[in-house]
Amino acid sequence: MAHDPRDLDDAVLSFWQERLISTLTTARPDGTPHVVPVGVTFDPEAGLARVITSGTSRKARNVAAAGPTGMRVALCQVDRARWCTLEGVAVVRDDPAAVAEAERRYTERYREPRVNPGRVVIEVTVDRVLGRA
């Protein structure tokens, strides 16, 4: 079921606040999918989903390799029969303000992340939402 990313219902919004693990799908340099478990925060007002990670991780390198225009990715979360996928264009940000905001949101949803001086944030501008929450 498709949802309007600018007008999500309460069930979808609350689903993205639960303490659940998601997957991030990016494309490897050879075009094959790279799917990994991640913690995701979703800011519907800004239309952004965020994933904190090390700048040397495969997922961050995949997205960074796409250049400044970014890479199309999917974030999917499942809990029994409930599921939701956020799709959009991802970019890697390493500026301290963007990383701090992502860490703050991660702490609210999950827990305080461990210290990582090499941390970056993968920011996804969400333009498509599918699911049954």
PDB file of N, CA and C in Angstrom, residues 48 91-96 98-99 119-123 125:
ATOM      1  N   LEU A  48      13.136  13.400   6.107  1.00  0.00           N
ATOM      2  CA  LEU A  48      14.446  12.762   6.151  1.00  0.00           C
ATOM      3  C   LEU A  48      14.461  11.530   7.043  1.00  0.00           C
ATOM      4  N   VAL A  91      22.459  10.605   0.703  1.00  0.00           N
ATOM      5  CA  VAL A  91      23.778  11.219   0.628  1.00  0.00           C
ATOM      6  C   VAL A  91      24.466  10.991   1.967  1.00  0.00           C
ATOM      7  N   VAL A  92      25.790  11.064   1.958  1.00  0.00           N
ATOM      8  CA  VAL A  92      26.564  10.940   3.192  1.00  0.00           C
ATOM      9  C   VAL A  92      26.943  12.333   3.665  1.00  0.00           C
ATOM     10  N   ARG A  93      26.698  12.604   4.935  1.00  0.00           N
ATOM     11  CA  ARG A  93      27.071  13.884   5.537  1.00  0.00           C
ATOM     12  C   ARG A  93      28.053  13.604   6.678  1.00  0.00           C
ATOM     13  N   ASP A  94      29.105  14.409   6.708  1.00  0.00           N
ATOM     14  CA  ASP A  94      30.076  14.253   7.786  1.00  0.00           C
ATOM     15  C   ASP A  94      30.245  15.522   8.608  1.00  0.00           C
ATOM     16  N   ASP A  95      29.448  16.561   8.298  1.00  0.00           N
ATOM     17  CA  ASP A  95      29.596  17.788   9.071  1.00  0.00           C
ATOM     18  C   ASP A  95      29.091  17.559  10.494  1.00  0.00           C
ATOM     19  N   PRO A  96      29.775  18.151  11.479  1.00  0.00           N
ATOM     20  CA  PRO A  96      29.445  17.885  12.889  1.00  0.00           C
ATOM     21  C   PRO A  96      27.992  18.141  13.260  1.00  0.00           C
ATOM     22  N   ALA A  98      25.235  17.874  11.378  1.00  0.00           N
ATOM     23  CA  ALA A  98      24.381  16.805  10.838  1.00  0.00           C
ATOM     24  C   ALA A  98      24.581  15.514  11.625  1.00  0.00           C
ATOM     25  N   VAL A  99      25.825  15.197  11.960  1.00  0.00           N
ATOM     26  CA  VAL A  99      26.105  13.980  12.729  1.00  0.00           C
ATOM     27  C   VAL A  99      25.505  14.099  14.129  1.00  0.00           C
ATOM     28  N   ARG A 119      32.345   8.761  12.652  1.00  0.00           N
ATOM     29  CA  ARG A 119      30.921   8.628  12.326  1.00  0.00           C
ATOM     30  C   ARG A 119      30.484   9.622  11.263  1.00  0.00           C
ATOM     31  N   VAL A 120      29.593   9.146  10.405  1.00  0.00           N
ATOM     32  CA  VAL A 120      28.903   9.963   9.408  1.00  0.00           C
ATOM     33  C   VAL A 120      27.418   9.642   9.526  1.00  0.00           C
ATOM     34  N   VAL A 121      26.621  10.388   8.803  1.00  0.00           N
ATOM     35  CA  VAL A 121      25.191  10.089   8.747  1.00  0.00           C
ATOM     36  C   VAL A 121      24.793   9.934   7.287  1.00  0.00           C
ATOM     37  N   ILE A 122      24.062   8.873   7.033  1.00  0.00           N
ATOM     38  CA  ILE A 122      23.442   8.696   5.723  1.00  0.00           C
ATOM     39  C   ILE A 122      22.060   9.325   5.837  1.00  0.00           C
ATOM     40  N   GLU A 123      21.844  10.395   5.070  1.00  0.00           N
ATOM     41  CA  GLU A 123      20.557  11.079   5.076  1.00  0.00           C
ATOM     42  C   GLU A 123      19.794  10.704   3.811  1.00  0.00           C
ATOM     43  N   THR A 125      16.433  11.512   1.660  1.00  0.00           N
ATOM     44  CA  THR A 125      15.283  12.369   1.391  1.00  0.00           C
ATOM     45  C   THR A 125      14.168  11.460   0.895  1.00  0.00           C
TER      46      THR A 125
END
